mmCIF file of C-alpha atoms in Angstrom:
data_model
loop_
_atom_site.group_PDB
_atom_site.id
_atom_site.type_symbol
_atom_site.label_atom_id
_atom_site.label_comp_id
_atom_site.label_asym_id
_atom_site.label_seq_id
_atom_site.Cartn_x
_atom_site.Cartn_y
_atom_site.Cartn_z
ATOM 1 C CA MET A 216 5.399 32.202 57.723
ATOM 2 C CA TYR A 217 3.920 33.590 60.934
ATOM 3 C CA LYS A 218 2.920 36.780 59.099
ATOM 4 C CA LEU A 219 1.214 34.816 56.327
ATOM 5 C CA LEU A 220 -0.697 32.729 58.875
ATOM 6 C CA ASN A 221 -1.634 35.880 60.760
ATOM 7 C CA ALA A 222 -2.984 37.445 57.545
ATOM 8 C CA ASN A 223 -4.925 34.283 56.671
ATOM 9 C CA PHE A 224 -6.455 34.017 60.148
ATOM 10 C CA PHE A 225 -7.554 37.624 59.770
ATOM 11 C CA ARG A 226 -9.232 36.748 56.471
ATOM 12 C CA LEU A 227 -10.752 33.659 58.052
ATOM 13 C CA LYS A 228 -12.326 35.764 60.803
ATOM 14 C CA LYS A 229 -13.904 37.984 58.161
ATOM 15 C CA ASP A 230 -15.229 35.056 56.131
ATOM 16 C CA VAL A 231 -19.001 34.557 56.486
ATOM 17 C CA VAL A 232 -18.864 31.007 55.041
ATOM 18 C CA PHE A 233 -16.367 30.044 57.771
ATOM 19 C CA TRP A 234 -18.762 31.142 60.523
ATOM 20 C CA ILE A 235 -21.727 29.420 58.832
ATOM 21 C CA PHE A 236 -19.777 26.134 58.570
ATOM 22 C CA LEU A 237 -18.474 26.509 62.125
ATOM 23 C CA PHE A 238 -21.945 27.006 63.588
ATOM 24 C CA MET A 239 -23.339 24.202 61.429
ATOM 25 C CA SER A 240 -20.612 21.880 62.736
ATOM 26 C CA LEU A 241 -21.336 22.915 66.310
ATOM 27 C CA GLY A 242 -25.060 22.429 65.708
ATOM 28 C CA ILE A 243 -24.564 18.960 64.254
ATOM 29 C CA ALA A 244 -22.230 18.091 67.146
ATOM 30 C CA GLY A 245 -24.939 19.220 69.581
ATOM 31 C CA ILE A 246 -27.569 17.143 67.762
ATOM 32 C CA ASN A 247 -25.286 14.096 67.897
ATOM 33 C CA VAL A 248 -24.746 14.517 71.630
ATOM 34 C CA PHE A 249 -28.536 14.576 72.140
ATOM 35 C CA ARG A 250 -28.899 11.559 69.834
ATOM 36 C CA TYR A 251 -26.334 9.678 71.904
ATOM 37 C CA ILE A 252 -28.056 10.548 75.177
ATOM 38 C CA GLU A 253 -31.483 9.555 73.807
ATOM 39 C CA VAL A 254 -30.303 6.279 72.243
ATOM 40 C CA SER A 255 -28.125 5.245 75.191
ATOM 41 C CA ARG A 256 -31.046 5.853 77.536
ATOM 42 C CA ALA A 257 -33.347 3.710 75.413
ATOM 43 C CA PHE A 258 -30.989 0.838 74.527
ATOM 44 C CA SER A 259 -27.865 1.317 76.683
ATOM 45 C CA SER A 260 -25.750 -0.017 73.793
ATOM 46 C CA GLU A 261 -21.956 0.554 73.858
ATOM 47 C CA GLY A 262 -21.311 0.611 70.076
ATOM 48 C CA ILE A 263 -23.547 3.609 69.400
ATOM 49 C CA LEU A 264 -20.992 6.257 70.428
ATOM 50 C CA ASP A 265 -18.534 4.989 67.819
ATOM 51 C CA ASP A 266 -21.151 5.153 65.093
ATOM 52 C CA ILE A 267 -22.207 8.682 66.007
ATOM 53 C CA VAL A 268 -18.594 9.939 66.145
ATOM 54 C CA LYS A 269 -17.831 8.265 62.789
ATOM 55 C CA GLN A 270 -20.854 9.858 61.139
ATOM 56 C CA TYR A 271 -19.928 13.242 62.603
ATOM 57 C CA MET A 272 -16.278 13.010 61.486
ATOM 58 C CA LEU A 273 -17.408 12.127 57.972
ATOM 59 C CA LEU A 274 -19.654 15.163 57.818
ATOM 60 C CA ILE A 275 -17.026 17.491 59.286
ATOM 61 C CA GLY A 276 -14.457 16.113 56.849
ATOM 62 C CA LEU A 277 -16.818 16.965 53.996
ATOM 63 C CA PHE A 278 -17.410 20.474 55.359
ATOM 64 C CA ILE A 279 -13.680 21.075 55.795
ATOM 65 C CA ALA A 280 -12.888 19.786 52.293
ATOM 66 C CA ILE A 281 -15.471 22.112 50.723
ATOM 67 C CA PHE A 282 -14.522 25.099 52.839
ATOM 68 C CA VAL A 283 -10.726 24.827 52.512
ATOM 69 C CA SER A 284 -10.853 24.389 48.748
ATOM 70 C CA LEU A 285 -13.086 27.469 48.456
ATOM 71 C CA PHE A 286 -11.038 29.510 50.938
ATOM 72 C CA ILE A 287 -7.645 28.723 49.421
ATOM 73 C CA GLY A 288 -8.995 28.732 45.848
ATOM 74 C CA LYS A 289 -10.339 32.230 46.348
ATOM 75 C CA GLU A 290 -6.785 33.503 46.874
ATOM 76 C CA TYR A 291 -5.872 32.249 43.423
ATOM 77 C CA SER A 292 -9.045 33.392 41.673
ATOM 78 C CA ASN A 293 -8.831 36.875 43.249
ATOM 79 C CA GLY A 294 -5.093 37.002 42.589
ATOM 80 C CA THR A 295 -4.353 37.971 46.200
ATOM 81 C CA VAL A 296 -1.767 35.200 46.391
ATOM 82 C CA LYS A 297 0.409 37.405 44.140
ATOM 83 C CA ASN A 298 0.560 40.060 46.886
ATOM 84 C CA LYS A 299 2.027 37.446 49.189
ATOM 85 C CA ILE A 300 4.535 36.052 46.685
ATOM 86 C CA ILE A 301 5.862 39.485 45.743
ATOM 87 C CA VAL A 302 6.428 40.530 49.341
ATOM 88 C CA ARG A 303 7.487 37.266 50.889
ATOM 89 C CA THR A 304 9.686 35.508 48.302
ATOM 90 C CA MET B 196 22.237 57.827 36.736
ATOM 91 C CA GLU B 197 20.669 55.820 39.552
ATOM 92 C CA TYR B 198 18.463 53.014 38.295
ATOM 93 C CA VAL B 199 15.627 51.459 40.261
ATOM 94 C CA LEU B 200 15.452 48.557 37.834
ATOM 95 C CA GLU B 201 18.022 47.348 35.366
ATOM 96 C CA THR B 202 17.842 44.186 33.301
ATOM 97 C CA ARG B 203 20.758 42.589 31.504
ATOM 98 C CA ASN B 204 20.146 40.153 28.647
ATOM 99 C CA LEU B 205 17.066 38.876 30.427
ATOM 100 C CA GLU B 206 15.600 35.774 28.842
ATOM 101 C CA LYS B 207 12.540 33.669 29.554
ATOM 102 C CA LYS B 208 11.776 30.401 27.788
ATOM 103 C CA TYR B 209 8.620 28.316 27.927
ATOM 104 C CA LYS B 210 9.877 24.982 26.606
ATOM 105 C CA LYS B 211 11.076 25.974 23.113
ATOM 106 C CA PHE B 212 9.226 29.286 22.954
ATOM 107 C CA LYS B 213 11.257 32.346 23.889
ATOM 108 C CA ALA B 214 8.910 34.846 25.561
ATOM 109 C CA LEU B 215 11.760 37.260 26.309
ATOM 110 C CA LYS B 216 15.024 37.595 24.408
ATOM 111 C CA ASN B 217 17.981 39.635 25.647
ATOM 112 C CA VAL B 218 15.901 42.291 27.353
ATOM 113 C CA ASN B 219 18.014 45.242 28.424
ATOM 114 C CA MET B 220 15.969 47.814 30.277
ATOM 115 C CA HIS B 221 16.938 50.819 32.370
ATOM 116 C CA LEU B 222 14.451 52.443 34.689
ATOM 117 C CA PRO B 223 15.774 55.628 36.310
ATOM 118 C CA LYS B 224 14.788 56.624 39.837
ATOM 119 C CA GLY B 225 11.757 58.899 39.998
ATOM 120 C CA ALA B 226 10.653 58.106 36.442
ATOM 121 C CA ILE B 227 7.273 57.055 35.121
ATOM 122 C CA TYR B 228 8.331 54.386 32.646
ATOM 123 C CA GLY B 229 5.812 53.391 30.003
ATOM 124 C CA LEU B 230 6.270 49.861 28.684
ATOM 125 C CA ILE B 231 4.640 49.701 25.289
ATOM 126 C CA GLY B 232 4.022 46.665 23.156
ATOM 127 C CA LYS B 233 1.291 44.693 21.470
ATOM 128 C CA ASN B 234 -0.496 41.705 22.997
ATOM 129 C CA GLY B 235 1.907 38.829 23.519
ATOM 130 C CA ALA B 236 4.977 41.053 23.153
ATOM 131 C CA GLY B 237 6.240 39.992 26.590
ATOM 132 C CA LYS B 238 5.208 42.915 28.823
ATOM 133 C CA THR B 239 3.452 40.858 31.480
ATOM 134 C CA THR B 240 6.134 38.140 31.394
ATOM 135 C CA LEU B 241 8.773 40.796 32.065
ATOM 136 C CA ILE B 242 6.738 42.208 34.951
ATOM 137 C CA ARG B 243 6.130 38.748 36.404
ATOM 138 C CA LEU B 244 9.877 38.024 36.340
ATOM 139 C CA ILE B 245 10.661 41.279 38.114
ATOM 140 C CA CYS B 246 8.036 40.576 40.780
ATOM 141 C CA GLY B 247 9.420 37.088 41.360
ATOM 142 C CA LEU B 248 6.291 35.306 40.169
ATOM 143 C CA GLN B 249 8.340 33.418 37.584
ATOM 144 C CA LYS B 250 11.963 32.349 37.316
ATOM 145 C CA VAL B 251 14.448 33.830 34.886
ATOM 146 C CA THR B 252 15.841 31.419 32.271
ATOM 147 C CA ASN B 253 18.951 33.453 31.458
ATOM 148 C CA GLY B 254 20.352 36.894 32.187
ATOM 149 C CA SER B 255 19.863 38.960 35.303
ATOM 150 C CA TYR B 256 18.193 42.034 36.720
ATOM 151 C CA THR B 257 18.791 44.355 39.623
ATOM 152 C CA ILE B 258 16.166 46.049 41.778
ATOM 153 C CA PHE B 259 17.544 49.005 43.743
ATOM 154 C CA GLY B 260 20.987 47.718 42.802
ATOM 155 C CA ILE B 261 20.388 44.244 44.274
ATOM 156 C CA LEU B 262 20.946 41.331 41.884
ATOM 157 C CA ASN B 263 18.065 38.891 41.302
ATOM 158 C CA ASN B 264 19.949 35.840 42.597
ATOM 159 C CA SER B 265 21.147 37.628 45.717
ATOM 160 C CA LYS B 266 19.639 36.599 49.044
ATOM 161 C CA LYS B 267 18.723 40.225 49.672
ATOM 162 C CA ILE B 268 16.389 40.407 46.664
ATOM 163 C CA ASN B 269 13.350 39.801 48.892
ATOM 164 C CA MET B 270 14.319 42.911 50.867
ATOM 165 C CA ALA B 271 14.310 44.873 47.604
ATOM 166 C CA ARG B 272 10.935 43.385 46.615
ATOM 167 C CA LYS B 273 9.448 44.630 49.877
ATOM 168 C CA ARG B 274 9.963 48.117 48.460
ATOM 169 C CA ILE B 275 7.828 47.224 45.433
ATOM 170 C CA GLY B 276 4.076 47.533 45.082
ATOM 171 C CA ALA B 277 2.399 45.917 42.101
ATOM 172 C CA ILE B 278 -0.831 45.380 40.252
ATOM 173 C CA ILE B 279 -0.367 42.571 37.760
ATOM 174 C CA GLU B 280 -3.097 41.913 35.178
ATOM 175 C CA GLN B 281 -5.903 42.692 37.615
ATOM 176 C CA PRO B 282 -6.090 44.328 41.050
ATOM 177 C CA SER B 283 -5.314 41.656 43.648
ATOM 178 C CA ILE B 284 -8.059 42.315 46.157
ATOM 179 C CA CYS B 285 -10.177 40.103 48.375
ATOM 180 C CA LEU B 286 -13.702 40.731 47.107
ATOM 181 C CA ASP B 287 -15.414 39.532 50.303
ATOM 182 C CA MET B 288 -13.800 42.215 52.428
ATOM 183 C CA ASN B 289 -14.165 45.985 52.533
ATOM 184 C CA ALA B 290 -11.414 48.393 51.498
ATOM 185 C CA LYS B 291 -10.056 48.865 55.021
ATOM 186 C CA ASP B 292 -9.880 45.127 55.738
ATOM 187 C CA ASN B 293 -8.060 44.527 52.463
ATOM 188 C CA LEU B 294 -5.395 47.001 53.562
ATOM 189 C CA ILE B 295 -5.231 45.477 57.065
ATOM 190 C CA GLU B 296 -4.626 42.049 55.491
ATOM 191 C CA GLN B 297 -1.806 43.465 53.358
ATOM 192 C CA CYS B 298 -0.293 45.117 56.466
ATOM 193 C CA LYS B 299 -0.332 41.729 58.174
ATOM 194 C CA ILE B 300 1.286 40.042 55.131
ATOM 195 C CA ILE B 301 4.102 42.595 55.161
ATOM 196 C CA GLY B 302 4.257 42.540 58.952
ATOM 197 C CA LEU B 303 3.516 46.202 59.517
ATOM 198 C CA PRO B 304 1.801 47.561 62.630
ATOM 199 C CA LEU B 305 -1.739 48.792 62.048
ATOM 200 C CA ASN B 306 -1.764 52.540 62.403
ATOM 201 C CA ASN B 307 -3.109 55.673 60.756
ATOM 202 C CA ASP B 308 -1.390 54.758 57.477
ATOM 203 C CA ILE B 309 -4.467 52.847 56.347
ATOM 204 C CA LYS B 310 -6.701 55.904 56.633
ATOM 205 C CA GLU B 311 -4.103 58.019 54.871
ATOM 206 C CA ILE B 312 -3.719 55.529 52.009
ATOM 207 C CA LEU B 313 -7.495 55.264 51.573
ATOM 208 C CA LYS B 314 -7.685 59.053 51.503
ATOM 209 C CA THR B 315 -4.884 59.214 48.932
ATOM 210 C CA VAL B 316 -6.742 56.902 46.554
ATOM 211 C CA GLY B 317 -10.120 58.502 47.326
ATOM 212 C CA LEU B 318 -11.694 55.484 49.020
ATOM 213 C CA ASP B 319 -11.973 56.955 52.526
ATOM 214 C CA ASP B 320 -15.751 57.361 52.319
ATOM 215 C CA VAL B 321 -16.786 53.876 51.121
ATOM 216 C CA GLY B 322 -17.391 52.618 54.672
ATOM 217 C CA LYS B 323 -18.124 48.907 55.026
ATOM 218 C CA LYS B 324 -19.063 48.337 51.404
ATOM 219 C CA LYS B 325 -17.532 45.082 50.195
ATOM 220 C CA ALA B 326 -15.037 45.184 47.346
ATOM 221 C CA THR B 327 -17.284 42.931 45.257
ATOM 222 C CA ASN B 328 -19.774 45.814 45.033
ATOM 223 C CA PHE B 329 -17.089 48.296 43.919
ATOM 224 C CA SER B 330 -17.008 49.723 40.411
ATOM 225 C CA LEU B 331 -14.046 48.744 38.207
ATOM 226 C CA GLY B 332 -12.396 52.116 38.879
ATOM 227 C CA MET B 333 -12.788 51.679 42.632
ATOM 228 C CA LYS B 334 -11.327 48.166 42.442
ATOM 229 C CA GLN B 335 -8.393 49.537 40.486
ATOM 230 C CA ARG B 336 -7.875 52.269 43.092
ATOM 231 C CA LEU B 337 -8.097 49.701 45.891
ATOM 232 C CA GLY B 338 -5.490 47.611 44.061
ATOM 233 C CA LEU B 339 -3.277 50.690 43.969
ATOM 234 C CA ALA B 340 -3.953 51.294 47.676
ATOM 235 C CA ILE B 341 -2.794 47.730 48.447
ATOM 236 C CA ALA B 342 0.310 48.372 46.365
ATOM 237 C CA LEU B 343 0.912 51.506 48.458
ATOM 238 C CA VAL B 344 0.919 49.639 51.783
ATOM 239 C CA GLY B 345 4.438 49.611 53.190
ATOM 240 C CA HIS B 346 5.442 52.894 51.508
ATOM 241 C CA PRO B 347 6.939 51.411 48.329
ATOM 242 C CA ASP B 348 9.543 53.312 46.342
ATOM 243 C CA PHE B 349 8.653 51.517 43.129
ATOM 244 C CA ILE B 350 5.205 50.610 41.818
ATOM 245 C CA ILE B 351 4.537 48.299 38.883
ATOM 246 C CA LEU B 352 1.188 48.634 37.134
ATOM 247 C CA ASP B 353 0.201 46.202 34.415
ATOM 248 C CA GLU B 354 -2.592 47.657 32.270
ATOM 249 C CA PRO B 355 -3.911 49.925 35.062
ATOM 250 C CA ILE B 356 -6.621 51.594 32.970
ATOM 251 C CA ASN B 357 -7.998 48.575 31.122
ATOM 252 C CA GLY B 358 -11.778 48.664 31.081
ATOM 253 C CA LEU B 359 -12.054 51.981 32.919
ATOM 254 C CA ASP B 360 -14.444 54.761 31.902
ATOM 255 C CA PRO B 361 -12.982 58.197 30.974
ATOM 256 C CA GLU B 362 -13.528 59.463 34.523
ATOM 257 C CA GLY B 363 -11.762 56.411 35.996
ATOM 258 C CA ILE B 364 -8.851 56.890 33.583
ATOM 259 C CA ILE B 365 -8.451 60.524 34.678
ATOM 260 C CA GLU B 366 -8.599 59.508 38.365
ATOM 261 C CA ILE B 367 -5.871 56.881 37.962
ATOM 262 C CA ARG B 368 -3.752 59.206 35.836
ATOM 263 C CA GLU B 369 -3.932 62.021 38.397
ATOM 264 C CA LEU B 370 -3.216 59.616 41.225
ATOM 265 C CA ILE B 371 -0.082 58.321 39.496
ATOM 266 C CA ILE B 372 1.169 61.853 38.824
ATOM 267 C CA LYS B 373 0.418 62.868 42.426
ATOM 268 C CA LEU B 374 2.267 59.873 43.896
ATOM 269 C CA ASN B 375 5.204 60.390 41.554
ATOM 270 C CA GLN B 376 5.552 64.093 42.255
ATOM 271 C CA GLU B 377 4.679 64.216 45.963
ATOM 272 C CA LYS B 378 6.193 60.961 47.181
ATOM 273 C CA GLY B 379 8.846 60.465 44.507
ATOM 274 C CA ILE B 380 7.599 56.956 43.696
ATOM 275 C CA THR B 381 9.016 55.400 40.530
ATOM 276 C CA PHE B 382 6.422 53.790 38.256
ATOM 277 C CA LEU B 383 6.617 51.075 35.635
ATOM 278 C CA ILE B 384 3.387 51.086 33.657
ATOM 279 C CA SER B 385 2.503 48.777 30.833
ATOM 280 C CA SER B 386 -0.395 49.930 28.716
ATOM 281 C CA HIS B 387 -1.987 49.846 25.282
ATOM 282 C CA TYR B 388 -3.488 53.303 25.732
ATOM 283 C CA LEU B 389 -0.667 55.247 24.150
ATOM 284 C CA ASP B 390 -2.310 58.666 24.328
ATOM 285 C CA GLU B 391 -2.919 58.195 28.046
ATOM 286 C CA LEU B 392 0.619 56.993 28.606
ATOM 287 C CA ALA B 393 1.955 59.965 26.658
ATOM 288 C CA LYS B 394 0.311 62.280 29.202
ATOM 289 C CA ILE B 395 2.219 60.901 32.177
ATOM 290 C CA ALA B 396 5.305 58.941 31.124
ATOM 291 C CA THR B 397 8.786 60.398 31.421
ATOM 292 C CA HIS B 398 10.491 57.418 29.780
ATOM 293 C CA TYR B 399 9.349 54.803 27.291
ATOM 294 C CA GLY B 400 10.412 51.278 26.476
ATOM 295 C CA PHE B 401 9.080 49.660 23.301
ATOM 296 C CA ILE B 402 8.881 45.891 23.436
ATOM 297 C CA ASP B 403 8.159 43.621 20.508
ATOM 298 C CA ASN B 404 8.514 39.856 20.149
ATOM 299 C CA GLY B 405 10.148 39.651 23.558
ATOM 300 C CA GLU B 406 12.786 42.284 22.849
ATOM 301 C CA ILE B 407 13.129 45.893 23.958
ATOM 302 C CA ILE B 408 13.567 47.513 20.569
ATOM 303 C CA LYS B 409 13.904 51.079 21.812
ATOM 304 C CA GLU B 410 14.228 53.015 25.054
ATOM 305 C CA ILE B 411 13.628 56.703 24.859
ATOM 306 C CA SER B 412 13.015 59.601 27.248
ATOM 307 C CA ASN B 413 10.024 61.884 26.890
ATOM 308 C CA GLU B 414 12.288 64.801 25.859
ATOM 309 C CA GLU B 415 13.815 62.737 23.070
ATOM 310 C CA LEU B 416 10.384 61.583 21.979
ATOM 311 C CA ILE B 417 9.055 65.154 21.884
ATOM 312 C CA LYS B 418 12.101 66.106 19.828
ATOM 313 C CA ASN B 419 11.433 63.226 17.443
ATOM 314 C CA CYS B 420 7.720 63.925 17.282
ATOM 315 C CA ARG B 421 8.139 67.705 16.980
ATOM 316 C CA LYS B 422 5.874 69.486 14.523
ATOM 317 C CA ARG B 423 7.854 70.020 11.363
ATOM 318 C CA THR B 424 7.639 70.880 7.703
ATOM 319 C CA GLU B 425 9.476 68.420 5.510
ATOM 320 C CA ILE B 426 10.600 69.848 2.175
ATOM 321 C CA ARG B 427 12.468 68.395 -0.753
ATOM 322 C CA VAL B 428 14.262 70.971 -2.846
ATOM 323 C CA SER B 429 16.472 70.963 -5.913
ATOM 324 C CA ASP B 430 19.209 73.063 -4.267
ATOM 325 C CA VAL B 431 19.693 72.494 -0.538
ATOM 326 C CA LYS B 432 22.522 75.079 -0.259
ATOM 327 C CA GLU B 433 20.352 77.929 -1.516
ATOM 328 C CA CYS B 434 17.505 76.869 0.712
ATOM 329 C CA VAL B 435 19.825 76.751 3.767
ATOM 330 C CA LYS B 436 21.129 80.245 2.931
ATOM 331 C CA TYR B 437 17.565 81.560 2.956
ATOM 332 C CA LEU B 438 16.695 79.777 6.231
ATOM 333 C CA GLU B 439 19.885 81.121 7.884
ATOM 334 C CA GLN B 440 19.059 84.619 6.681
ATOM 335 C CA GLU B 441 15.536 84.425 8.097
ATOM 336 C CA LYS B 442 16.773 82.719 11.330
ATOM 337 C CA ILE B 443 14.413 79.789 10.903
ATOM 338 C CA SER B 444 15.338 76.587 12.758
ATOM 339 C CA TYR B 445 15.966 73.660 10.416
ATOM 340 C CA GLU B 446 17.789 70.384 9.984
ATOM 341 C CA VAL B 447 19.321 69.063 6.789
ATOM 342 C CA ILE B 448 18.267 65.420 6.451
ATOM 343 C CA SER B 449 19.727 64.523 3.052
ATOM 344 C CA GLU B 450 21.009 66.143 -0.137
ATOM 345 C CA GLU B 451 17.413 66.862 -1.063
ATOM 346 C CA GLN B 452 15.503 67.037 2.177
ATOM 347 C CA ILE B 453 15.324 69.675 4.902
ATOM 348 C CA ASN B 454 13.124 69.673 7.994
ATOM 349 C CA ILE B 455 11.890 73.086 9.151
ATOM 350 C CA TYR B 456 10.761 73.360 12.736
ATOM 351 C CA ASP B 457 9.437 76.954 12.859
ATOM 352 C CA ASP B 458 6.264 78.352 11.337
ATOM 353 C CA ILE B 459 6.954 79.852 7.919
ATOM 354 C CA ASN B 460 5.094 82.134 5.559
ATOM 355 C CA ILE B 461 4.631 79.663 2.713
ATOM 356 C CA SER B 462 4.021 82.118 -0.151
ATOM 357 C CA GLU B 463 7.032 84.238 0.863
ATOM 358 C CA PHE B 464 9.137 81.087 1.238
ATOM 359 C CA VAL B 465 8.157 79.790 -2.213
ATOM 360 C CA VAL B 466 8.811 83.140 -3.917
ATOM 361 C CA SER B 467 12.191 83.588 -2.193
ATOM 362 C CA LEU B 468 13.384 80.128 -3.201
ATOM 363 C CA SER B 469 12.120 80.657 -6.707
ATOM 364 C CA ASN B 470 14.181 83.883 -6.917
ATOM 365 C CA ARG B 471 17.223 81.812 -5.893
ATOM 366 C CA ASN B 472 16.532 79.292 -8.663
ATOM 367 C CA CYS B 473 15.653 76.630 -6.150
ATOM 368 C CA THR B 474 12.642 74.460 -6.923
ATOM 369 C CA ILE B 475 10.465 72.900 -4.257
ATOM 370 C CA ILE B 476 9.846 69.250 -5.214
ATOM 371 C CA GLU B 477 7.798 68.216 -2.196
ATOM 372 C CA PHE B 478 6.284 70.035 0.734
ATOM 373 C CA LYS B 479 4.506 68.391 3.659
ATOM 374 C CA GLU B 480 3.695 69.188 7.251
ATOM 375 C CA LYS B 481 4.148 66.455 9.822
ATOM 376 C CA GLU B 482 3.331 66.114 13.482
ATOM 377 C CA GLU B 483 3.901 62.708 15.072
ATOM 378 C CA THR B 484 2.160 61.356 18.129
ATOM 379 C CA LEU B 485 3.382 58.563 20.373
ATOM 380 C CA GLU B 486 1.034 56.284 18.457
ATOM 381 C CA ASN B 487 2.619 57.182 15.093
ATOM 382 C CA TYR B 488 6.062 56.809 16.594
ATOM 383 C CA TYR B 489 5.160 53.364 17.934
ATOM 384 C CA ILE B 490 3.632 52.224 14.653
ATOM 385 C CA ASN B 491 6.644 53.495 12.700
ATOM 386 C CA LEU B 492 8.984 51.758 15.106
ATOM 387 C CA ILE B 493 7.192 48.418 15.072
ATOM 388 C CA GLY B 494 6.254 48.722 11.398
ATOM 389 C CA GLY B 495 9.839 49.667 10.596
ATOM 390 C CA GLU B 496 10.912 46.344 12.022
ATOM 391 C CA GLY B 497 8.590 44.690 9.522
ATOM 392 C CA ASN B 498 6.200 43.376 12.111
ATOM 393 C CA VAL B 499 2.918 45.020 11.199
#
């Protein structure tokens, strides 16, 4: 199991889409932090943080769902999953 | 004889459909075994069972002497490299990274092996080019390189030359011969390209309707496909006397038919037999290829 995870992390590191999604997530997180600071300065409302975190989680959830299905699906469409089954079953 | 792979009454059912029926196959160590059969004959199913991609319904098989339901079978499978249907490569990565990933899957340390394998398959100069930009031949060679990671003793190739240009076919053929002769790797190759297979295979297995209908070595095949002159004569005894006298190699097939395996002077042969009151009823030259042999075998079973 450790070897399979190790191999998948290696593939993850090489995946351009992963880095794009990661930086997009970080960017959106940064924007949300600024939004929070701006809004809390203007209105000093306590409920705003919850809303911002909820919106962010929703977006990240969407990103993760798209990315994981593409990342895992690629193993099946390329047939590379067969290499793993042959060696590790 | 030491067998790398042996199957005993292997059977695979998909609901009511029997994809494989009582398959008995013997793959000797160091051989290049050509698995021949038409589409849907069961070649890929057999390969998928051996690789552990599907479960056996009935029967058993051994890889390097280890039975399929033994706990040690995964150790035996680690000595197998395979390309099934299409080369299993990650298209977003370059050749080197694909091999590194396979090393990590197997759990091997990263060392100079990767360079050596890439050199063996002729992909050492592709640099950082991604596999998606490779030609079909290069993808096939990369698939073979992945199969070579971990120094396998047995490589399974399912249709390795499908869709390749003549140059690609020659490259793959030479690579297989090189690996077989230099590293002693045993190969199981399924292919429709009979002429290509005939150039490299040392053993053949003919599969039809999920059954291995014949297993034959290359020597036996050459013997069966040997160039010969088939003659039907009125008096076999007289004809044999003449052939013995002239030291011509022959084989009596029936009371009327004789096969002659040497070159003969036809006019002299006809005159001599005529002098012995022996009439030639039929005279034909025959030279069979693997293709003819296959067609006769399958056709003989009433399947064509």
